[in-house]
N, CA and C atoms as an extended XYZ file, in Angstrom:
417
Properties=species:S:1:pos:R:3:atomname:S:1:resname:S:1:resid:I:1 pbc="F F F"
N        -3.104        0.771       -5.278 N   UNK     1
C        -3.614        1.925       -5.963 CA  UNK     1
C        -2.567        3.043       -6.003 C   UNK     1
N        -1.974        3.372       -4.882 N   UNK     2
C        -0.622        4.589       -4.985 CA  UNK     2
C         0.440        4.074       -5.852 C   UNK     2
N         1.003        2.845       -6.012 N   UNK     3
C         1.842        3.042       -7.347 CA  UNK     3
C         1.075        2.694       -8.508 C   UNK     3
N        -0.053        2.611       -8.800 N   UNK     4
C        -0.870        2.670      -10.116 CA  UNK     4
C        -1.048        4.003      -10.592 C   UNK     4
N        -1.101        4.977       -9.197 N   UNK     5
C        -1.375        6.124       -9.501 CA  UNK     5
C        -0.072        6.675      -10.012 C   UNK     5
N         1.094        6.278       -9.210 N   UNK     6
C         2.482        6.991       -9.794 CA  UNK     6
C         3.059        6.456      -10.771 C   UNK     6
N         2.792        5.632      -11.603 N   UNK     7
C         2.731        4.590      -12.714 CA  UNK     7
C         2.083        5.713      -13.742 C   UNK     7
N         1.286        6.612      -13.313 N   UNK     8
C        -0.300        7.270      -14.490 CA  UNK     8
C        -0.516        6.361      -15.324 C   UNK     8
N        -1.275        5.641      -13.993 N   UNK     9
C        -2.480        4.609      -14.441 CA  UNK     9
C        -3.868        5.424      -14.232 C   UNK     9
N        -4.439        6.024      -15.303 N   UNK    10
C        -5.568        7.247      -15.099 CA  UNK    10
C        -6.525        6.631      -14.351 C   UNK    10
N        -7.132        4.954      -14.335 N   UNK    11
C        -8.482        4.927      -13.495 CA  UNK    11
C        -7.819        4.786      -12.106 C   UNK    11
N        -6.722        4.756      -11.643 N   UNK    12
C        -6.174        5.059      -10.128 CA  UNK    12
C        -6.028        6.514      -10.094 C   UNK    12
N        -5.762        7.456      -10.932 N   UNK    13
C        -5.691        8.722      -11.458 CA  UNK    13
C        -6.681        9.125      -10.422 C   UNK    13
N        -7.725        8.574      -11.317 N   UNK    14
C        -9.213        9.459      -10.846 CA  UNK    14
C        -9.819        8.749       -9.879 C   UNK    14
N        -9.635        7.776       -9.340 N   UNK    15
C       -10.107        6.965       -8.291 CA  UNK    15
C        -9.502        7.918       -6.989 C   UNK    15
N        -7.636        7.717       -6.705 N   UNK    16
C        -7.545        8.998       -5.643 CA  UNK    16
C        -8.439       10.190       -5.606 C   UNK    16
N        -7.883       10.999       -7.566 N   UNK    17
C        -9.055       12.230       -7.076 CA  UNK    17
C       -10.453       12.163       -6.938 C   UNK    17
N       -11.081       10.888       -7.413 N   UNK    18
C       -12.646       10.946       -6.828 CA  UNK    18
C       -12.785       10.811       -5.184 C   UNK    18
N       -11.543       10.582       -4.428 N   UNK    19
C       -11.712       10.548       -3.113 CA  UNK    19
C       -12.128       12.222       -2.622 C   UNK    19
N       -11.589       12.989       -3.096 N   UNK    20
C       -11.273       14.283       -2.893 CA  UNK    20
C       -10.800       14.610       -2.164 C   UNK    20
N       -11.482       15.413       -0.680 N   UNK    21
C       -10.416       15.703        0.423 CA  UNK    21
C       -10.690       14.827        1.581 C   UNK    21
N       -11.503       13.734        1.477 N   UNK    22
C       -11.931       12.401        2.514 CA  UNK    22
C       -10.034       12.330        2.920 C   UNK    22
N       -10.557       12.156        4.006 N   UNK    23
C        -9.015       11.468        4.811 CA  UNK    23
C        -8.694       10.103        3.705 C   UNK    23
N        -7.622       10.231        3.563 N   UNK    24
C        -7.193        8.305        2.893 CA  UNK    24
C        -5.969        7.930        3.809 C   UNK    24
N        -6.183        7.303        4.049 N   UNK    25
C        -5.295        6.380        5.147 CA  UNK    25
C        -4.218        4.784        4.787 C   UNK    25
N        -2.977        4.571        5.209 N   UNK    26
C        -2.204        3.761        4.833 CA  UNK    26
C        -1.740        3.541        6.329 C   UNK    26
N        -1.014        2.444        6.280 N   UNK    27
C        -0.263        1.585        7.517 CA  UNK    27
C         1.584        1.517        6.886 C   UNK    27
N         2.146        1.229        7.758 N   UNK    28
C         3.549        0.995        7.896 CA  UNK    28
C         4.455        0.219        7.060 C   UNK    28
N         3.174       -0.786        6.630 N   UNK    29
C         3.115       -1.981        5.714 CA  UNK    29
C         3.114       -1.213        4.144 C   UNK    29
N         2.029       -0.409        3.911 N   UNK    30
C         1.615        0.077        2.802 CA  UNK    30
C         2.991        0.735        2.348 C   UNK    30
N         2.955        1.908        3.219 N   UNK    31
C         4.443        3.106        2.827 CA  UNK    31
C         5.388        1.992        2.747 C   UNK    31
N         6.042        0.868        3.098 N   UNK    32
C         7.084        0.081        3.210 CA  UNK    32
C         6.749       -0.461        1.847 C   UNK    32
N         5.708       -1.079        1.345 N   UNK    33
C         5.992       -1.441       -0.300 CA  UNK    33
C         5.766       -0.701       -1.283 C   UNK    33
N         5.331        0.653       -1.116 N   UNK    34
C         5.480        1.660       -1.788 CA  UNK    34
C         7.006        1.944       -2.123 C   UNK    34
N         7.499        2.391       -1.233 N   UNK    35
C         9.125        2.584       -1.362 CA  UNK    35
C         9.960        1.328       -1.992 C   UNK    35
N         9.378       -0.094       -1.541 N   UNK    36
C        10.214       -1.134       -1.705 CA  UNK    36
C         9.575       -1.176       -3.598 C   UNK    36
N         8.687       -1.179       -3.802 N   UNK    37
C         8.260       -1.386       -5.170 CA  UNK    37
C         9.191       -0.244       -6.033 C   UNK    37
N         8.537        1.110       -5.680 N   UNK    38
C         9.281        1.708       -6.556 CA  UNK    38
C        10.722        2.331       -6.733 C   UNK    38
N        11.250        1.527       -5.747 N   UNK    39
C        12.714        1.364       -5.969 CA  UNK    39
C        12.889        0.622       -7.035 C   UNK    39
N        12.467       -0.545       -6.475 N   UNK    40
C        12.514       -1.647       -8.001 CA  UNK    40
C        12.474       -1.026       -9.363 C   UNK    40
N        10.937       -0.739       -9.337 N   UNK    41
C        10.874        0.007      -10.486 CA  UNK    41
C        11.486        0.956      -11.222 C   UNK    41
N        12.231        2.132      -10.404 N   UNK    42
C        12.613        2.988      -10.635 CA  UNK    42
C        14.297        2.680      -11.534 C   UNK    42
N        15.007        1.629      -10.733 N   UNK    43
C        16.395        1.286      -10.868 CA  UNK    43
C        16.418        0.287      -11.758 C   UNK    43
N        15.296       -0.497      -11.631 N   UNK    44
C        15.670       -1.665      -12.925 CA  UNK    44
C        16.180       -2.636      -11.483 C   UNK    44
N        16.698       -2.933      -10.853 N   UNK    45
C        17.272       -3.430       -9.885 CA  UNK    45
C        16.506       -4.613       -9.166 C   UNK    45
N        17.230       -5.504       -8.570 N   UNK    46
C        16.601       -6.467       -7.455 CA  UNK    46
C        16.695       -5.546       -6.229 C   UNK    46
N        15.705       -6.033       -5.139 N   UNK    47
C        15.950       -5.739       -3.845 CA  UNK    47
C        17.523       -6.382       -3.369 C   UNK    47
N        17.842       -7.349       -4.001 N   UNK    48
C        19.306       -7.558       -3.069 CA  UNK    48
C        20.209       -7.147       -3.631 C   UNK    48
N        20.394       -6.525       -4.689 N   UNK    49
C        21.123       -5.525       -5.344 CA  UNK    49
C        20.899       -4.057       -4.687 C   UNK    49
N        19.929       -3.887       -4.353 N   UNK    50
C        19.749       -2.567       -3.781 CA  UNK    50
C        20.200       -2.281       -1.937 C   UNK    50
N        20.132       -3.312       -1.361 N   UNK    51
C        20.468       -3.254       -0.179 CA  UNK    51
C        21.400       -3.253        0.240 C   UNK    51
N        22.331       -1.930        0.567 N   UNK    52
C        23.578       -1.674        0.912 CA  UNK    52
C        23.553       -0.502       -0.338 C   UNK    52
N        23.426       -0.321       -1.182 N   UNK    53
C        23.945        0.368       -2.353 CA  UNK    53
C        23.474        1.918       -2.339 C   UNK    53
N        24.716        2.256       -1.601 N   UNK    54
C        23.961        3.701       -1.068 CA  UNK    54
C        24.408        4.732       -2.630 C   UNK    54
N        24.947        4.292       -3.438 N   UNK    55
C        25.174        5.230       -4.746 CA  UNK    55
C        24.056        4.701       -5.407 C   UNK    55
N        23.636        3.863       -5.429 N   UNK    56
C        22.218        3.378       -6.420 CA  UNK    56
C        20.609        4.466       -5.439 C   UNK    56
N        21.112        4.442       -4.283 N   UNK    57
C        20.109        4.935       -3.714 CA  UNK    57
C        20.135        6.238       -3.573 C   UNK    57
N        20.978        6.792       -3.506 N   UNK    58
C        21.528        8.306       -3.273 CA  UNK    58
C        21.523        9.338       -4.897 C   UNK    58
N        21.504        8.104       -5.552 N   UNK    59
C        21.027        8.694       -7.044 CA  UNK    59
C        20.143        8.494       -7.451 C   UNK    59
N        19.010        7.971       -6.349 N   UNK    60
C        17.664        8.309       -6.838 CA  UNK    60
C        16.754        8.976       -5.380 C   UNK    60
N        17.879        9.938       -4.893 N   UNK    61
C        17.201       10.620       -3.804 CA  UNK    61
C        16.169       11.786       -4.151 C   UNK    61
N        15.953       12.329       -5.326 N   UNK    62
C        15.284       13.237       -5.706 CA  UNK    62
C        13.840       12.456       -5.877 C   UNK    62
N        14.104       11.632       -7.017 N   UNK    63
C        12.363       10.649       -6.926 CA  UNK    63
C        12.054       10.261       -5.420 C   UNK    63
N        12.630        9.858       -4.532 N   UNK    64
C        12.115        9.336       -3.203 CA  UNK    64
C        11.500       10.199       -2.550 C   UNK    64
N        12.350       11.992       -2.214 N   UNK    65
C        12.106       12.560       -1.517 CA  UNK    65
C        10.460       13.155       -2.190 C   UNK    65
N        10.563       13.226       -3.252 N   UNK    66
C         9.120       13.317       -3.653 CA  UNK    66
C         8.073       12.530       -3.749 C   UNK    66
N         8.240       11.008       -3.525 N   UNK    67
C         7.459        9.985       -3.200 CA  UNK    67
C         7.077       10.197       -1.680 C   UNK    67
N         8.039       10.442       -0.810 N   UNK    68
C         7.620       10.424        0.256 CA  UNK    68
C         7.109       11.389        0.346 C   UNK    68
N         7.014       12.647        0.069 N   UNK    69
C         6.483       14.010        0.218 CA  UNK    69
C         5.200       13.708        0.067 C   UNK    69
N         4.209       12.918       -1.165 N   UNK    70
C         3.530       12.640       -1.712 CA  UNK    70
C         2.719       11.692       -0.774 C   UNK    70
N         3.436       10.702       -0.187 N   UNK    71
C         3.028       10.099        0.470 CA  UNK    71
C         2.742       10.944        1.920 C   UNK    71
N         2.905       11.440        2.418 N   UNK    72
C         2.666       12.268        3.511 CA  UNK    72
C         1.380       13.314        3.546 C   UNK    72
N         1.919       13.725        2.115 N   UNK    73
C         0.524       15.125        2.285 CA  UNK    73
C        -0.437       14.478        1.804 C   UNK    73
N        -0.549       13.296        1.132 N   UNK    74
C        -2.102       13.031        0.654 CA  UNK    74
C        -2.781       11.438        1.497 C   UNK    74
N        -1.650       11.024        2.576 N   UNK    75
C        -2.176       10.056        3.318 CA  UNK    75
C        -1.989       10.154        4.595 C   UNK    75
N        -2.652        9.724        5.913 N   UNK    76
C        -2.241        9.629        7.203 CA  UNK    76
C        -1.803        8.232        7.497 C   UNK    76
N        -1.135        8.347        8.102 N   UNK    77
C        -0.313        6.718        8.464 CA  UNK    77
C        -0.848        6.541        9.957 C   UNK    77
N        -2.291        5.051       10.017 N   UNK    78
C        -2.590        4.691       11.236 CA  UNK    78
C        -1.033        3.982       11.693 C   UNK    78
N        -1.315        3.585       12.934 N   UNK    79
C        -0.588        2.688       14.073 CA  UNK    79
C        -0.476        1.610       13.684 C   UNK    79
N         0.289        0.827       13.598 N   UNK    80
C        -0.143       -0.937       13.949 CA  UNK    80
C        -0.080       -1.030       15.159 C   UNK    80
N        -1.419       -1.920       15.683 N   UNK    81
C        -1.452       -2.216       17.296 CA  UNK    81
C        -0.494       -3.964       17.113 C   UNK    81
N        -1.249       -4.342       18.143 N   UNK    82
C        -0.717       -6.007       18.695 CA  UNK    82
C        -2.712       -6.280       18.118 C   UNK    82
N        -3.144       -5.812       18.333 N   UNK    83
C        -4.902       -6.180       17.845 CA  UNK    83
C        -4.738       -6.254       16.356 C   UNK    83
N        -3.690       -5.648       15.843 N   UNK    84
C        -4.250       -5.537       14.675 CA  UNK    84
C        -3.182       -7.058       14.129 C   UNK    84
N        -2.495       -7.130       15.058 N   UNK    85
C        -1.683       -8.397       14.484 CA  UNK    85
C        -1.875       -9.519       14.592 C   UNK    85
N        -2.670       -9.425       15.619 N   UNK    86
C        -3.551      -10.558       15.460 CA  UNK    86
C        -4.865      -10.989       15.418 C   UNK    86
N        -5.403       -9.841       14.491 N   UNK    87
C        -6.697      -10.168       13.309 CA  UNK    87
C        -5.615      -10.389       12.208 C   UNK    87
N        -4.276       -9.774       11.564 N   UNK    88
C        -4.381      -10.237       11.018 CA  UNK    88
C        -3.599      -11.595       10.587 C   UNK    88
N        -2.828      -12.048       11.768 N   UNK    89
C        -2.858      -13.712       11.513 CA  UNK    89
C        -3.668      -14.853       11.548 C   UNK    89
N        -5.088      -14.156       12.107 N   UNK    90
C        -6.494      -15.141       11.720 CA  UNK    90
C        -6.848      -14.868       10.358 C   UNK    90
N        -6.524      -14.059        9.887 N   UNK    91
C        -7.101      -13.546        8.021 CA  UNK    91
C        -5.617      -14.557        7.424 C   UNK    91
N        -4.067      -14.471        7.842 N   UNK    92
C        -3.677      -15.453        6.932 CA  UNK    92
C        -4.369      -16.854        7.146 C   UNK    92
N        -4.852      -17.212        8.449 N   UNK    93
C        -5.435      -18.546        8.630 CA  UNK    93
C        -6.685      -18.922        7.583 C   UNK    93
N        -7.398      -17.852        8.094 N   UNK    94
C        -9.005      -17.665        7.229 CA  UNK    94
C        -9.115      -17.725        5.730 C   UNK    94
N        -8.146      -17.064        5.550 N   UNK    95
C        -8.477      -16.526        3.807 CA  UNK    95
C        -7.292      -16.638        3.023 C   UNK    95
N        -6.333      -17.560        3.693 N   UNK    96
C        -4.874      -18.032        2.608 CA  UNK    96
C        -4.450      -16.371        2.214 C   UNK    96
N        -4.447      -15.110        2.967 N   UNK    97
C        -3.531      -14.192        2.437 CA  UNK    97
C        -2.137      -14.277        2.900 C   UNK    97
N        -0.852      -14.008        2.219 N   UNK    98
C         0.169      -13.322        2.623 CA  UNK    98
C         0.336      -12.326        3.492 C   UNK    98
N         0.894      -12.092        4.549 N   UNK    99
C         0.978      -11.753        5.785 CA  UNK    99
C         1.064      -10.181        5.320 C   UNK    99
N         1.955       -9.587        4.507 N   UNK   100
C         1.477       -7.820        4.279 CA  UNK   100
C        -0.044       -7.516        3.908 C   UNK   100
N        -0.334       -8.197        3.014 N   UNK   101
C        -2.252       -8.353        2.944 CA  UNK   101
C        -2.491       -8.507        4.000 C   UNK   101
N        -3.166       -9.165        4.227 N   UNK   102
C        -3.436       -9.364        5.782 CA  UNK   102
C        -3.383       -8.146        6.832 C   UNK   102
N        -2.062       -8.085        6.929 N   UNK   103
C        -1.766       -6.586        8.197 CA  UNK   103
C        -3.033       -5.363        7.149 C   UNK   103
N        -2.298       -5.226        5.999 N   UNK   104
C        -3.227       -4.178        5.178 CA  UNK   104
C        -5.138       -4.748        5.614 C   UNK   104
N        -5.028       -5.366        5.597 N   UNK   105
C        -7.168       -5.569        5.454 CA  UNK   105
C        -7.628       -5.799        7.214 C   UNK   105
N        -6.063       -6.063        8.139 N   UNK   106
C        -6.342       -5.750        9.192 CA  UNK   106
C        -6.712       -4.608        9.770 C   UNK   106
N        -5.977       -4.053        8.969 N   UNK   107
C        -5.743       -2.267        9.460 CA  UNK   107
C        -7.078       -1.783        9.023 C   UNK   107
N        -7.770       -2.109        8.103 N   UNK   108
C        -8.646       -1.488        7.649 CA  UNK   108
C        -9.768       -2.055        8.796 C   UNK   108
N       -10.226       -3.437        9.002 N   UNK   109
C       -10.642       -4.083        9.974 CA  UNK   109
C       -10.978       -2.801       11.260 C   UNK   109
N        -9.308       -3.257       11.879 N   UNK   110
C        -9.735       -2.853       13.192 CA  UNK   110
C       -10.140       -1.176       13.480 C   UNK   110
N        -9.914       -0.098       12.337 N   UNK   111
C       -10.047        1.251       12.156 CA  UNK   111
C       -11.359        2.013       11.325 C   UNK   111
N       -12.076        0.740       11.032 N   UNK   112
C       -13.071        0.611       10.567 CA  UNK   112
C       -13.111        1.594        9.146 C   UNK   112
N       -12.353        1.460        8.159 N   UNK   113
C       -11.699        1.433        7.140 CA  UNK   113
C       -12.380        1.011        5.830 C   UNK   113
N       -12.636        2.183        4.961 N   UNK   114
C       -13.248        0.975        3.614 CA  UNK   114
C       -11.630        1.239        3.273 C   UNK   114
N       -11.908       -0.175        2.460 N   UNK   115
C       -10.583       -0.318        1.603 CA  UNK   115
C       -10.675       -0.700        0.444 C   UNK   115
N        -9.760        0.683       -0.193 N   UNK   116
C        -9.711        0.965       -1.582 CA  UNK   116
C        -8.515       -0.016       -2.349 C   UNK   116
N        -8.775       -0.577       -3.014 N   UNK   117
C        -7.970       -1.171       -4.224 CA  UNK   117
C        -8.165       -1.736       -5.229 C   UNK   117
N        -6.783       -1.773       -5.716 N   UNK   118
C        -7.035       -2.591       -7.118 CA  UNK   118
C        -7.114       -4.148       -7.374 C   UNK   118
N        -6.468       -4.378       -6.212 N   UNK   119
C        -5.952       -5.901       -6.222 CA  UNK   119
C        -6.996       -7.090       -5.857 C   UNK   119
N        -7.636       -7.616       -7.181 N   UNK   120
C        -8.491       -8.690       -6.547 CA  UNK   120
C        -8.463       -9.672       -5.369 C   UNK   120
N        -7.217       -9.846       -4.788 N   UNK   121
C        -6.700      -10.735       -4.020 CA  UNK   121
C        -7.795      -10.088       -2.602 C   UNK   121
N        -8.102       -9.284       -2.416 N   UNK   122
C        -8.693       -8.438       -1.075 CA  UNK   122
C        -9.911       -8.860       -0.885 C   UNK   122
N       -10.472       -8.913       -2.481 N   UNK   123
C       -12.348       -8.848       -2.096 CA  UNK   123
C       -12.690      -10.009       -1.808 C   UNK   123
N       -12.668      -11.319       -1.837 N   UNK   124
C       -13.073      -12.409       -0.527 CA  UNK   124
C       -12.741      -12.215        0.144 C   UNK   124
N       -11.664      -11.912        0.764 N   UNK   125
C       -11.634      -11.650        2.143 CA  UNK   125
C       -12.255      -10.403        3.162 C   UNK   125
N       -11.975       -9.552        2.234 N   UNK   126
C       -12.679       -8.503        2.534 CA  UNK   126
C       -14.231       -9.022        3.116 C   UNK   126
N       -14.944       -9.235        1.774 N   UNK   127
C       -16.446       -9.781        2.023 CA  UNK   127
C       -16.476      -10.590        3.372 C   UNK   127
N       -15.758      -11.690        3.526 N   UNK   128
C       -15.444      -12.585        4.385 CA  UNK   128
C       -15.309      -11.994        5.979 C   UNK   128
N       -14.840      -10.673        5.646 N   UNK   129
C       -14.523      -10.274        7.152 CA  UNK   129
C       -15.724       -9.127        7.439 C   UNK   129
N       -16.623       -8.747        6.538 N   UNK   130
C       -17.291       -7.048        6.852 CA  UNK   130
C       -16.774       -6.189        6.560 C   UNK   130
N       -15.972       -5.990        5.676 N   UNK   131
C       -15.027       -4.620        5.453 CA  UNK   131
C       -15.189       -3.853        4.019 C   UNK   131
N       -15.759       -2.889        4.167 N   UNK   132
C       -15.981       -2.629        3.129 CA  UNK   132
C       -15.192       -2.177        2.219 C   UNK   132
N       -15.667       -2.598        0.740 N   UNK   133
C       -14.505       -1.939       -0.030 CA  UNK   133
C       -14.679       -1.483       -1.227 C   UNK   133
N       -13.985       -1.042       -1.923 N   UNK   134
C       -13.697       -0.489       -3.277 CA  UNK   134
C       -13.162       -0.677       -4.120 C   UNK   134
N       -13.853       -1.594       -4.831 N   UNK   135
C       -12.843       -2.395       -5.810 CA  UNK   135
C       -12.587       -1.687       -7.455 C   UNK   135
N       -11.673       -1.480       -7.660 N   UNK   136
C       -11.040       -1.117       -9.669 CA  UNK   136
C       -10.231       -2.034       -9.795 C   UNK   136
N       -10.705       -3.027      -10.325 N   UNK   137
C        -9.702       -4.469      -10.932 CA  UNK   137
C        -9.720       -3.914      -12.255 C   UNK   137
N        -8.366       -3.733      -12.425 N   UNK   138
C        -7.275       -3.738      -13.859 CA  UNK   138
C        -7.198       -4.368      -14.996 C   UNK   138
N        -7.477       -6.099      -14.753 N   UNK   139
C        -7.494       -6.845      -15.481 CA  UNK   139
C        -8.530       -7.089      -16.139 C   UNK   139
């Protein structure tokens, strides 16, 4: 949902602001493909083109520092425990997710978390585990 929103994708638009001032919450995982995505996006670039390339990165220090800014004032970043790592390597067992999913629907899991997204990939498992959620599928 946060790069749909920085995309102005309007029903992520208004989905953040229908949160209003409710706490919204992200993990270590989340902010890490936030940054890793919209690097991509931003440069046109592969990730292994980008790693090391401190002039590719340093010339897009103005968009970052405002991504992260963004990311800070409108989310709190829980912890990852060792609990949460391993609920969520029973969810890759359980529900065939990819291990950043997973940590993500863990986090929500063990913090007792609805979880907001776009990505259909969540809601069986979600259902599957008790976790409530919020689904805006795109497609």
């Amino acid at each position: 949902m946060i790069l749909e929103t920085l995309k102005g994708n309007p029903r992520a638009r208004d989905l953040l602001k229908g949160l209003g001032n409710e706490p919204k919450f992200i993990n270590a995982v989340i902010f890490s493909e936030v940054l890793f995505i919209f690097l991509k996006n931003i440069t046109g670039k592969s990730y292994l083109t980008l790693r090391g390339n401190r002039k590719e990165l340093n010339a897009q220090g103005a968009k970052l520092l405002k991504l992260y800014r963004f990311l800070r004032e409108n989310f709190v970043e829980v912890p990852l425990t060792e609990e949460i790592s391993d609920l969520a390597f029973k969810m890759v067992l359980n529900h065939a997710l990819l291990p950043n999913d997973a940590i993500i629907l863990a986090t929500a899991k063990f913090y007792g978390l609805t979880l907001v997204t776009l990505d259909s990939d969540f809601v069986d498992a979600a259902k599957g585990e008790g976790i409530p959620w919020l689904e805006v599928i795109e497609w």
